[in-house]
PDB file of C-alpha atoms in Angstrom:
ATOM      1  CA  UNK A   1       9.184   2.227 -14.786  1.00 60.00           C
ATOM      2  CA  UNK A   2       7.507  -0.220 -17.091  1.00 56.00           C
ATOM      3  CA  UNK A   3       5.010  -1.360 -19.457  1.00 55.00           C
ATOM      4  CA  UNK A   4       2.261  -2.082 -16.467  1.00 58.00           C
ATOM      5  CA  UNK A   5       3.063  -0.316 -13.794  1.00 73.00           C
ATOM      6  CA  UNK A   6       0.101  -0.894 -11.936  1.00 80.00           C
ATOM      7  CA  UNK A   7       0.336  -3.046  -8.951  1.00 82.00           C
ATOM      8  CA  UNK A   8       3.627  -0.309  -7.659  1.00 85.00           C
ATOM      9  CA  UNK A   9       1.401   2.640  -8.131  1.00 89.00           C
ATOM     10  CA  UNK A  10      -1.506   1.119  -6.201  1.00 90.00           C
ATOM     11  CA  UNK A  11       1.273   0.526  -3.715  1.00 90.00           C
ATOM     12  CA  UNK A  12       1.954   4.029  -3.740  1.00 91.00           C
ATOM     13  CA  UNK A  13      -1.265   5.239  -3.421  1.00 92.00           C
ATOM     14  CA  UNK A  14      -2.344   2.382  -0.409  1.00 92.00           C
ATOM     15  CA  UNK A  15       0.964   3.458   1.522  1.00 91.00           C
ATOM     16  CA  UNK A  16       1.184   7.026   1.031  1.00 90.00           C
ATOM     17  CA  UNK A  17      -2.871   7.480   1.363  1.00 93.00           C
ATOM     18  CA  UNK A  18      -2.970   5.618   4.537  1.00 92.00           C
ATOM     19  CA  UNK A  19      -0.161   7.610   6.032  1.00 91.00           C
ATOM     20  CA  UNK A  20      -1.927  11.162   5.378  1.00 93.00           C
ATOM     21  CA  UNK A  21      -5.471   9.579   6.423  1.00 94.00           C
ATOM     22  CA  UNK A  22      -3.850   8.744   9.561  1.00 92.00           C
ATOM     23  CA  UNK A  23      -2.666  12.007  10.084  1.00 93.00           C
ATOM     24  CA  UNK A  24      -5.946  13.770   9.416  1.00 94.00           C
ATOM     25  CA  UNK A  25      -7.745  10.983  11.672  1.00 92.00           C
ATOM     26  CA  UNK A  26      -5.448  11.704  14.562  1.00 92.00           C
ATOM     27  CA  UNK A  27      -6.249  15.804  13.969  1.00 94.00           C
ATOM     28  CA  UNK A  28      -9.954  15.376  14.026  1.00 93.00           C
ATOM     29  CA  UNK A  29      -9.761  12.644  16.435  1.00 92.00           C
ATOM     30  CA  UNK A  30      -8.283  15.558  18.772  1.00 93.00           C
ATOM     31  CA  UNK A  31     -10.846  18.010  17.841  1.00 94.00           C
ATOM     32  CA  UNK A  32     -13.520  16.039  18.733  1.00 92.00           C
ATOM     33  CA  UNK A  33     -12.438  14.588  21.709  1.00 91.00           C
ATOM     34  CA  UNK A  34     -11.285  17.958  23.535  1.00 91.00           C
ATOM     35  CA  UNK A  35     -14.843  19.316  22.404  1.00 92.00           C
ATOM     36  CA  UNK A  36     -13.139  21.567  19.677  1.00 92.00           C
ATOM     37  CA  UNK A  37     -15.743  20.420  16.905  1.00 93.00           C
ATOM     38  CA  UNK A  38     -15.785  24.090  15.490  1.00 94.00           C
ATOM     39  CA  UNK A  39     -11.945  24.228  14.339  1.00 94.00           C
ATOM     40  CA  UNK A  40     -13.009  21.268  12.082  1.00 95.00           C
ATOM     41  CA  UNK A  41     -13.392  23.362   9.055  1.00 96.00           C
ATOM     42  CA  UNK A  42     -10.227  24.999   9.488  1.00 96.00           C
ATOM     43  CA  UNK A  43      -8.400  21.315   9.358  1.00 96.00           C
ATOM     44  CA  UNK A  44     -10.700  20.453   6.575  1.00 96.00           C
ATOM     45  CA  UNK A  45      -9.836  23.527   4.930  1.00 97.00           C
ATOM     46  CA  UNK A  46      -5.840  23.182   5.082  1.00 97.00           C
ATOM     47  CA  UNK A  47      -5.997  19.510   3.931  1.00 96.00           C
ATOM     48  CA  UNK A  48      -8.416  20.638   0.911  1.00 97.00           C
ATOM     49  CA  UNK A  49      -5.675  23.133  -0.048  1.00 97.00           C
ATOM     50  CA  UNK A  50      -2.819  20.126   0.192  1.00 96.00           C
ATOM     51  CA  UNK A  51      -4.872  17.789  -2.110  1.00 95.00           C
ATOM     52  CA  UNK A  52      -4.573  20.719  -4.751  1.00 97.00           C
ATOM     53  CA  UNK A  53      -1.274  21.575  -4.385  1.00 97.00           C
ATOM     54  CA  UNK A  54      -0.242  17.921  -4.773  1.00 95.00           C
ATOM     55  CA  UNK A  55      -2.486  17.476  -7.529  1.00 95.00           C
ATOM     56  CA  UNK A  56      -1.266  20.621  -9.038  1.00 97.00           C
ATOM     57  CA  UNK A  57       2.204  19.327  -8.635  1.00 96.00           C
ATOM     58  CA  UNK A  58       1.662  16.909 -10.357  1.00 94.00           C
ATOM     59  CA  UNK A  59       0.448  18.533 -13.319  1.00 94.00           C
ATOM     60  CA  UNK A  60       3.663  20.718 -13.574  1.00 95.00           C
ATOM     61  CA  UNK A  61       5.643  17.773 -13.487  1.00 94.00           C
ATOM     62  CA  UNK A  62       3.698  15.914 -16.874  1.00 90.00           C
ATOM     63  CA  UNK A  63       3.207  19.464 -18.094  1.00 93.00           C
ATOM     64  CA  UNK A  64       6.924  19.981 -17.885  1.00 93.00           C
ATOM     65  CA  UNK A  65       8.128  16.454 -19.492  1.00 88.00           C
ATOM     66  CA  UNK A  66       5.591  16.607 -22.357  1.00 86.00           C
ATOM     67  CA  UNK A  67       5.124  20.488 -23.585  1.00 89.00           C
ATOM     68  CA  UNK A  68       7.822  22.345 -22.220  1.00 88.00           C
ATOM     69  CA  UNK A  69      10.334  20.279 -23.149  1.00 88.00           C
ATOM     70  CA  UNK A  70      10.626  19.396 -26.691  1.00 79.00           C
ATOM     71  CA  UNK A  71      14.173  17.936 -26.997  1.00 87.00           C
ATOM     72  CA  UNK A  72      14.154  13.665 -26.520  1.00 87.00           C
ATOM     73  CA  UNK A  73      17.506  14.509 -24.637  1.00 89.00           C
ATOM     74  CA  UNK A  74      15.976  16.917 -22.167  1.00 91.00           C
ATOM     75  CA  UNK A  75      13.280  15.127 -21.627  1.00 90.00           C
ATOM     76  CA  UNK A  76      15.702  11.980 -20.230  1.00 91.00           C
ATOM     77  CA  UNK A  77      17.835  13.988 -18.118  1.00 93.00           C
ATOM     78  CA  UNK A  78      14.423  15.518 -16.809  1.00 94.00           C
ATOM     79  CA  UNK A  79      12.935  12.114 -16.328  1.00 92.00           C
ATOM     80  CA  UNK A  80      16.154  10.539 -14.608  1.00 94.00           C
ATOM     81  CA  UNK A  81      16.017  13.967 -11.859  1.00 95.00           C
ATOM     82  CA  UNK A  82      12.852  12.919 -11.290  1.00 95.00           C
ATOM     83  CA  UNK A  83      13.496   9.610 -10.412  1.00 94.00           C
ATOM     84  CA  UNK A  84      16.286  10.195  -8.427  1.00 95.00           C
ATOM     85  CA  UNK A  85      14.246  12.768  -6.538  1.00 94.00           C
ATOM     86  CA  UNK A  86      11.523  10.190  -5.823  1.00 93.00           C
ATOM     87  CA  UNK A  87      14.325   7.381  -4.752  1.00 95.00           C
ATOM     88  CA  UNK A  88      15.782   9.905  -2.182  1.00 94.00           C
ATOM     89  CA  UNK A  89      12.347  10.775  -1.248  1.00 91.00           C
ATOM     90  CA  UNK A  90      11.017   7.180  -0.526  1.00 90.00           C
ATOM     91  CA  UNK A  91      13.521   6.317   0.933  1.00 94.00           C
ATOM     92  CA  UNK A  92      13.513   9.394   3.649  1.00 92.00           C
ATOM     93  CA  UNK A  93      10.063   8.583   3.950  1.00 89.00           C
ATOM     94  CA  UNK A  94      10.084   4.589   5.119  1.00 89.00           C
ATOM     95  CA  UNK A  95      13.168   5.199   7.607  1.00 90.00           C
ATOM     96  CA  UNK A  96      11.430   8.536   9.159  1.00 87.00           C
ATOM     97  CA  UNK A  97       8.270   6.782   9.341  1.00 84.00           C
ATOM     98  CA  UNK A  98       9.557   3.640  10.960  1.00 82.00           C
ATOM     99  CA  UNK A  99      11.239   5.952  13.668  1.00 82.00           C
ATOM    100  CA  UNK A 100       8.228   8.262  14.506  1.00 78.00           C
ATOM    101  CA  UNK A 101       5.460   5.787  14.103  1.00 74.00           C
ATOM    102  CA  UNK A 102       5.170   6.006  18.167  1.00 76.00           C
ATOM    103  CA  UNK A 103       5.521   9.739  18.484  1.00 85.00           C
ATOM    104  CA  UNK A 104       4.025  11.223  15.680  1.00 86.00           C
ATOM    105  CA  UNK A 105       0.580  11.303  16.904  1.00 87.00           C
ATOM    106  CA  UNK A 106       1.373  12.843  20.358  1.00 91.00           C
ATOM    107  CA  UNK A 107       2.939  16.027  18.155  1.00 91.00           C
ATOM    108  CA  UNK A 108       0.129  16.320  16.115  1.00 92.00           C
ATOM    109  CA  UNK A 109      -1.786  17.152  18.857  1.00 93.00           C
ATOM    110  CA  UNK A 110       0.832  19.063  20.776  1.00 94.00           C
ATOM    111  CA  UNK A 111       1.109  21.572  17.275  1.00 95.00           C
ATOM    112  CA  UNK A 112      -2.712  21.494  16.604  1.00 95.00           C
ATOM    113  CA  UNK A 113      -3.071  22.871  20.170  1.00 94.00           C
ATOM    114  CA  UNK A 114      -0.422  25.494  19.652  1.00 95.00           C
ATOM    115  CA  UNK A 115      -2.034  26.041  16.496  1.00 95.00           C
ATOM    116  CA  UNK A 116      -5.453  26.566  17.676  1.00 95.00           C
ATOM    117  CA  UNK A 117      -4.292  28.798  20.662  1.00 94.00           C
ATOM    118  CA  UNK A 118      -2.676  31.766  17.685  1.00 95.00           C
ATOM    119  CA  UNK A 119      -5.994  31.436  15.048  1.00 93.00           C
ATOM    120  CA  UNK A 120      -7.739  29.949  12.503  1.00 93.00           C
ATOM    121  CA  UNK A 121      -4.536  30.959  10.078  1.00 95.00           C
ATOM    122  CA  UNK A 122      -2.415  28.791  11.933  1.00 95.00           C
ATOM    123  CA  UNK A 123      -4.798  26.204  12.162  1.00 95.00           C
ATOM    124  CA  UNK A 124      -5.424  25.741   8.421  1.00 96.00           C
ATOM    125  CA  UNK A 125      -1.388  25.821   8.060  1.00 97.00           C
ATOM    126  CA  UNK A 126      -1.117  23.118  10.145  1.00 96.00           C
ATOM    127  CA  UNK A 127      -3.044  21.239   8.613  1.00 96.00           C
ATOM    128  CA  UNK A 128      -1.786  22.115   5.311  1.00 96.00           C
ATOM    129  CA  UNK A 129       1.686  21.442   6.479  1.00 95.00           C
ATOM    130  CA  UNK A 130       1.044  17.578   7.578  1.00 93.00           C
ATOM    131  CA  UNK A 131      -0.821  16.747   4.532  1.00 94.00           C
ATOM    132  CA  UNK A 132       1.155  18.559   1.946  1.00 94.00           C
ATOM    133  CA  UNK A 133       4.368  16.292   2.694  1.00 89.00           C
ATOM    134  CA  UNK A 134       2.500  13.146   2.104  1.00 90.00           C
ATOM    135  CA  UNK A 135       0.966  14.597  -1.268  1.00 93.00           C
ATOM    136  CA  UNK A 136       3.515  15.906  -2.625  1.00 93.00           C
ATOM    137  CA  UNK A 137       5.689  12.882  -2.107  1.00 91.00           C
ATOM    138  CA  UNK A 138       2.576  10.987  -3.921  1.00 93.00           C
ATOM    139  CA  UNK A 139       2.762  13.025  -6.605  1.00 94.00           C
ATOM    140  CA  UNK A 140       6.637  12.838  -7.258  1.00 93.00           C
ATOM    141  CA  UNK A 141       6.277   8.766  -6.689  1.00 90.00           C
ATOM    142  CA  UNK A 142       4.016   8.169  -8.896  1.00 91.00           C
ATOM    143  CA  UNK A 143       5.115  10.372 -11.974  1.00 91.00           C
ATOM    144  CA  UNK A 144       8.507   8.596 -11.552  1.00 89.00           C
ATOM    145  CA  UNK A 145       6.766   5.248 -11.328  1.00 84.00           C
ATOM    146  CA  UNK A 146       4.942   5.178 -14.906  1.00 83.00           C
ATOM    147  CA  UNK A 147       7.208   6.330 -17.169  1.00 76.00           C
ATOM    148  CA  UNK A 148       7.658   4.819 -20.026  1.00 63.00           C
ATOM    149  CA  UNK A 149       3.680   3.058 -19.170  1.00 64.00           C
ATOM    150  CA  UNK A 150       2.547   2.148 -22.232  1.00 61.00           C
ATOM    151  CA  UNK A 151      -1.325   3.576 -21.088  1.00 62.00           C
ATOM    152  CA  UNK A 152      -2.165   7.108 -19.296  1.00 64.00           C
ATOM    153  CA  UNK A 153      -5.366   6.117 -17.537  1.00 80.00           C
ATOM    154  CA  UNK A 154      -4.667   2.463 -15.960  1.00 84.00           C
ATOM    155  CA  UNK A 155      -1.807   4.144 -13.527  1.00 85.00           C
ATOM    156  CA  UNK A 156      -3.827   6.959 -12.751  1.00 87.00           C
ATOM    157  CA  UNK A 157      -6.672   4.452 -11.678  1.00 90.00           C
ATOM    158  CA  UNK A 158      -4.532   2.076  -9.859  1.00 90.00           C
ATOM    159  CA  UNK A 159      -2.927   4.846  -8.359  1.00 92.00           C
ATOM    160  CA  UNK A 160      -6.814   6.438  -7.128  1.00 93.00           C
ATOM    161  CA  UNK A 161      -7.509   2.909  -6.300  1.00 94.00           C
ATOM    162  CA  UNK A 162      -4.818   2.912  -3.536  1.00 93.00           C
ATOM    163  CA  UNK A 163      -6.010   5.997  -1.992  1.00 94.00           C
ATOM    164  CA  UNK A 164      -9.465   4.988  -1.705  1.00 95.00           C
ATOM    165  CA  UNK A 165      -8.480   2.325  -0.233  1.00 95.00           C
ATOM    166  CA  UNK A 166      -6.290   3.924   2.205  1.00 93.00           C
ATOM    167  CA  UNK A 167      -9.517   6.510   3.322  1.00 93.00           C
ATOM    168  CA  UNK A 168     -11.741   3.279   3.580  1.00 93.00           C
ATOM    169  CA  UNK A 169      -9.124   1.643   5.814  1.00 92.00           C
ATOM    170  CA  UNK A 170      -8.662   4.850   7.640  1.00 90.00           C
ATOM    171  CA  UNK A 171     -12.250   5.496   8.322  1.00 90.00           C
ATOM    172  CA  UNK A 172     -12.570   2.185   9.710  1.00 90.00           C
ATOM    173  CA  UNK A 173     -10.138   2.414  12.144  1.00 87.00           C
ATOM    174  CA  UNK A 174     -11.292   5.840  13.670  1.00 85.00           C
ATOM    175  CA  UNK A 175     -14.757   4.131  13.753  1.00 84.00           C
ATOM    176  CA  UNK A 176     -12.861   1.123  15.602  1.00 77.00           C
ATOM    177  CA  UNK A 177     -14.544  -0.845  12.694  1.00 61.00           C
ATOM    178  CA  UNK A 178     -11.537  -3.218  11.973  1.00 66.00           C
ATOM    179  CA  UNK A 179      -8.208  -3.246  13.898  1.00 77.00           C
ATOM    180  CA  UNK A 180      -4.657  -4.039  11.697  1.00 78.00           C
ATOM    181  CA  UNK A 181      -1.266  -4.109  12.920  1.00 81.00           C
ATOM    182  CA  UNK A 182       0.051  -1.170  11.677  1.00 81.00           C
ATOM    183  CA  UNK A 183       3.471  -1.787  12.351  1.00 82.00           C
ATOM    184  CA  UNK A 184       3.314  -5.391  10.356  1.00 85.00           C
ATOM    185  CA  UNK A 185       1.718  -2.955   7.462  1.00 87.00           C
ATOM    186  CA  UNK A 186       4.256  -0.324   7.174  1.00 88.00           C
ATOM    187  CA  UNK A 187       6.903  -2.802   7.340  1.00 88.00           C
ATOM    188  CA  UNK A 188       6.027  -5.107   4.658  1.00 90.00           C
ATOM    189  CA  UNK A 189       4.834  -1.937   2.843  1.00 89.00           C
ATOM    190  CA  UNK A 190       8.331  -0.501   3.378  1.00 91.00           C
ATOM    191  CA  UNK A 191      10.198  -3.976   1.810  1.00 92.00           C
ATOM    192  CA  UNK A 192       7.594  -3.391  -1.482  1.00 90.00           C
ATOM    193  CA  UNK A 193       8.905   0.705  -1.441  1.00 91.00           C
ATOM    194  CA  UNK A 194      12.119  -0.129  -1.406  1.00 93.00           C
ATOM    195  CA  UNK A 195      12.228  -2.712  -4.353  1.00 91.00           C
ATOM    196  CA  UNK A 196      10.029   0.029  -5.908  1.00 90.00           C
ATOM    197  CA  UNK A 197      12.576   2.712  -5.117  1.00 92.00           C
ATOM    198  CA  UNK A 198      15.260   0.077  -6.882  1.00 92.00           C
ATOM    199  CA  UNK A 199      13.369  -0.413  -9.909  1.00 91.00           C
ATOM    200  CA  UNK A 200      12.456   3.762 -10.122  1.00 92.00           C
ATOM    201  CA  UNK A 201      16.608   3.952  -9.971  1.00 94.00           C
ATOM    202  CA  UNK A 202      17.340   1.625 -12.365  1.00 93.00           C
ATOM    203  CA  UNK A 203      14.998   3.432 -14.717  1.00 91.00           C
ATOM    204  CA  UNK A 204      16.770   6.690 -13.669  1.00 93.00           C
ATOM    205  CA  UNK A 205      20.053   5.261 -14.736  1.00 95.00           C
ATOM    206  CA  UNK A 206      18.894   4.136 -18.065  1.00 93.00           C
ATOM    207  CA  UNK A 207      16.929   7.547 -18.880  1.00 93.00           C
ATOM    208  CA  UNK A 208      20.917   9.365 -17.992  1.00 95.00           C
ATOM    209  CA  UNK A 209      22.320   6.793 -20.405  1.00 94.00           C
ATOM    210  CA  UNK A 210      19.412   7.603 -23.103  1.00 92.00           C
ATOM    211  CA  UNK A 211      20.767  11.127 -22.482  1.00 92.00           C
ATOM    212  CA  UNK A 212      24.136  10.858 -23.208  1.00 91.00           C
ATOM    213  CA  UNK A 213      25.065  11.253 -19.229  1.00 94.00           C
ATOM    214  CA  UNK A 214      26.557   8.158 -18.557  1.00 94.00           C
ATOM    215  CA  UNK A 215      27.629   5.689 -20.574  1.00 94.00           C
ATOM    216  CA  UNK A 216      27.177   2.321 -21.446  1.00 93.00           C
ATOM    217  CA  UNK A 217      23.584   1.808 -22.969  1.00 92.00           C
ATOM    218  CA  UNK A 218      24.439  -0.901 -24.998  1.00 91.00           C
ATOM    219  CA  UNK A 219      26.728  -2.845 -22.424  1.00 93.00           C
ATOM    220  CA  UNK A 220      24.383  -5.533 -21.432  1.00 93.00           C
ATOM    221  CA  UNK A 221      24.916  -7.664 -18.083  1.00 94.00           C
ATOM    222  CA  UNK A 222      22.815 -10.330 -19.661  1.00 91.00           C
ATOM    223  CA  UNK A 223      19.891 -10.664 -22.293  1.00 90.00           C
ATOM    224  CA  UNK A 224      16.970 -13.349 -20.862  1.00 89.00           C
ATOM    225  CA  UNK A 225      14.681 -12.323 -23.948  1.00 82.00           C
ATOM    226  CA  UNK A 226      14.434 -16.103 -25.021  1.00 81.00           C
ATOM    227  CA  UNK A 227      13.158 -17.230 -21.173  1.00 82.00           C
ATOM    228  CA  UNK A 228      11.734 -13.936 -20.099  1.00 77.00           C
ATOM    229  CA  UNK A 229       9.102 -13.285 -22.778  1.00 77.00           C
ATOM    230  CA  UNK A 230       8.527  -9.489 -22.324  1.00 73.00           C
ATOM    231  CA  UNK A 231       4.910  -9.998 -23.452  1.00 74.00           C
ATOM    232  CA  UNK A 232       4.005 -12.344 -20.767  1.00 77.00           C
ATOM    233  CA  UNK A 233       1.786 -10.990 -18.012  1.00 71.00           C
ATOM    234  CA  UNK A 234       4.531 -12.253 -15.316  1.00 76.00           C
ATOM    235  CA  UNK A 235       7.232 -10.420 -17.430  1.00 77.00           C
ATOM    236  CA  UNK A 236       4.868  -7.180 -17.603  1.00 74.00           C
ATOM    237  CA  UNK A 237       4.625  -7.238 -13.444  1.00 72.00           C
ATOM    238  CA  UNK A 238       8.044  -8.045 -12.850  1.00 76.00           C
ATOM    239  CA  UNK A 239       9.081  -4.476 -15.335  1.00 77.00           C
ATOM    240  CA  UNK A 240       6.468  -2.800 -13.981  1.00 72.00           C
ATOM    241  CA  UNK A 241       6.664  -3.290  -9.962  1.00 72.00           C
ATOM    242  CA  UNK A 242      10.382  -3.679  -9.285  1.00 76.00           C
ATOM    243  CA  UNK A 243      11.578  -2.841 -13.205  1.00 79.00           C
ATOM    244  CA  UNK A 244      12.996  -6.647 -14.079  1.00 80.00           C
ATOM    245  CA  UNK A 245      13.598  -6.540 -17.785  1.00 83.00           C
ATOM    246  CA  UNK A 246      14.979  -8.815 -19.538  1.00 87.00           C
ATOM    247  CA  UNK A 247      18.053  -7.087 -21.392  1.00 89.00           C
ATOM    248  CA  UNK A 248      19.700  -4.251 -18.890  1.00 92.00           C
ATOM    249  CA  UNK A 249      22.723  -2.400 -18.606  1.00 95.00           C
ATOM    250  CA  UNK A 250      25.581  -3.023 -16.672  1.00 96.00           C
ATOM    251  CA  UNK A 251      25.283   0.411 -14.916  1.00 96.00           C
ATOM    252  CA  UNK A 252      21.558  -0.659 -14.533  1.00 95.00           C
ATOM    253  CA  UNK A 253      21.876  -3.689 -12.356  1.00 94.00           C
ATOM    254  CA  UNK A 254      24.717  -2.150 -10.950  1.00 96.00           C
ATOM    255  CA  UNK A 255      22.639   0.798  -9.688  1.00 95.00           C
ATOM    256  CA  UNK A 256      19.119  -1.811  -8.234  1.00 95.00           C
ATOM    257  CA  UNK A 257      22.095  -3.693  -6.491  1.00 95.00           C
ATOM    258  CA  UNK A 258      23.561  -1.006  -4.843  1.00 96.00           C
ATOM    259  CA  UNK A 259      20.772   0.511  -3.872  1.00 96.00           C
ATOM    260  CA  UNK A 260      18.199  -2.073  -2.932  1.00 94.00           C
ATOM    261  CA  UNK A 261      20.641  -4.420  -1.367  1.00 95.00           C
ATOM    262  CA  UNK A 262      22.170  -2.266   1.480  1.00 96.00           C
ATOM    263  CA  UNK A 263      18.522   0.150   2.178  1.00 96.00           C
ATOM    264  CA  UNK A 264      16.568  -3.250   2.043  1.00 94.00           C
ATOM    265  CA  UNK A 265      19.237  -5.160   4.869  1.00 95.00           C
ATOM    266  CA  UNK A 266      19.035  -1.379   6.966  1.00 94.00           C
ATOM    267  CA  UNK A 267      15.146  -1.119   7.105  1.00 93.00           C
ATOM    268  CA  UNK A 268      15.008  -5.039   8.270  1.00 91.00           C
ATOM    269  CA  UNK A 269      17.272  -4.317  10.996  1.00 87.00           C
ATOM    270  CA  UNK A 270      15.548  -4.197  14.274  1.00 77.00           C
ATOM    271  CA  UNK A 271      15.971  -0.804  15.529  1.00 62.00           C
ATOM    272  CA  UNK A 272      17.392   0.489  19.000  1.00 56.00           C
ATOM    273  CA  UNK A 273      15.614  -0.288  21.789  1.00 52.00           C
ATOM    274  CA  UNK A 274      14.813   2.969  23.899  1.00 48.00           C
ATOM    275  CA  UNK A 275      17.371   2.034  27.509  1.00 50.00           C
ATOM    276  CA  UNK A 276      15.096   1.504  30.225  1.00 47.00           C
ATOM    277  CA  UNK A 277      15.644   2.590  33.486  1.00 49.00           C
ATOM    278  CA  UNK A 278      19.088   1.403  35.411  1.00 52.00           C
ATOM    279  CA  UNK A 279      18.921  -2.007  37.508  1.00 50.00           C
ATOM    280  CA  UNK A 280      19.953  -1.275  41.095  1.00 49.00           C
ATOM    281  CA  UNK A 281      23.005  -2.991  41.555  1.00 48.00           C
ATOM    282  CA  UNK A 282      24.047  -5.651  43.866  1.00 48.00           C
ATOM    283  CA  UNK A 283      25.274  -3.650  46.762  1.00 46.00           C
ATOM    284  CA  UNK A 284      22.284  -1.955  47.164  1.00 43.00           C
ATOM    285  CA  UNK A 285      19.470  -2.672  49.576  1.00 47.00           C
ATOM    286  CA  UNK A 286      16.483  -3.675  47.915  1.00 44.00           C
ATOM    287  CA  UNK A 287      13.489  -1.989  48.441  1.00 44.00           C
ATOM    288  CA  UNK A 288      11.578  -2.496  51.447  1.00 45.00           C
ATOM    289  CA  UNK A 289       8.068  -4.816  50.977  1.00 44.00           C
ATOM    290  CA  UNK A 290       4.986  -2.929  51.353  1.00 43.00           C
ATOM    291  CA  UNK A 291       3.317  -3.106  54.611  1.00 44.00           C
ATOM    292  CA  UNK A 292      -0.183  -5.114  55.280  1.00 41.00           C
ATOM    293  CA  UNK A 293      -3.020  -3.142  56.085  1.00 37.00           C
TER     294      UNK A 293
END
């Protein structure tokens, strides 16, 4: 995405950590509380096997853009998937979350109880299935957020940095320790995704113009260089959280317009209001006060 992608992959990591702790705090919460303490392993044990699939993930992905392919071409077109795979995938991810923010926890523990009733199998599935999501997701995010990062480790340790984060904040609200709104958190959380998302896009775009997919690389919609000095720390934050550079494409702008625009004006709409029950209407007798004892 940029040259110091740091603050976006912390982002990633905070957001995406704190979604999966949730889940696993709402699955042991459950345990515990319905005096199930023995199936804990079993949870433990499918959301071990998640972390190493995502991690493993991952691995395939960097594996795959630096060994396996050794063209410069292929490795653009490869890069630009990528990105549009994470795009589609973050942006899935906000909407679905801001819908089933209410309801998710009730069918956790509605599916851990089926779960539980077949086996231990099931159980660890479970688990394995409401982790893996979030991981996985993680994984794609963040190898679509630092390319082109001009350093290997800082990401990695921003990125870490957001997930240890996330478990801290996690922990402390199953202990009751601190209370946030998470509501206000995933929404503002959302807005910074969907810039994110924007900048991953634009970055998509250009790596299909680097490969000879679409054209236009050198058609500039404007060239900043003298005012925005790329070497300037606010110049390295703006490329590397929303991917503001100071020479793009046409097709590039183009592309964080039409994407971040419309998503970013959706997500801020307030959604639908569940209908309440009907109002007896006016011809109807209205119901009779309660008696005194």
């Amino acid at each position: 995405m940029g040259d110091n992608p740091l603050f976006a992959t912390y982002l990633i990591g905070l957001r995406e950590g704190l979604e999966a702790t949730l889940v696993v705090s709402i699955l042991v919460a459950f345990l515990v509380k319905s005096d199930r303490r023995n199936r804990l392993p079993w949870v433990a044990l499918g959301v071990t096997v998640a972390v190493a699939l995502s991690v493993g993930f991952g691995a395939l992905l960097t594996y795959t853009r630096t060994t396996l392919l050794a063209d410069y071409r292929d490795r653009e077109l490869f890069e630009a998937i990528t990105s549009i795979a994470a795009v589609c995938f973050v942006t899935w991810m906000i909407f679905w979350m801001r819908r089933a923010a209410r309801s998710i926890a009730g069918e956790l523990r509605e599916g851990l109880d089926r779960a539980i009733a077949v086996g231990p199998i099931a159980v660890v599935l479970f688990a394995l299935l409401a982790v893996v999501r979030e991981g996985l997701e993680t994984a794609l995010l963040f190898f679509a957020a630092v390319q082109g990062a001009s350093s290997d480790t800082s990401p990695l340790l921003a990125i870490l940095g957001g997930i240890l984060t996330s478990i801290v904040i996690g922990v402390l609200l199953y202990a009751s320790a601190v209370r946030i709104n998470l509501t206000r958190f995933f929404t503002w959380t959302g807005v910074l995704l969907v810039l994110v998302a924007a900048g991953i896009l634009k970055y998509g775009v250009h790596d299909f113009q680097e490969a000879d997919i679409l054209p236009g690389l050198n058609t500039l919609a404007y060239d900043i260089s003298g005012t925005l000095d790329p070497s300037t720390w606010y110049a390295a934050l703006l490329a590397g959280m929303f991917n503001v550079t100071p020479a793009p494409s046409v097709l590039e702008v183009v592309a964080w317009l039409a994407y971040g625009v419309p998503v970013l004006l959706l997500f801020l709409l307030p959604g639908r209001k569940r209908p309440g029950p009907p109002k007896p209407s006016p011809e109807s007798p209205a119901p009779a006060a309660p008696q005194a004892a």
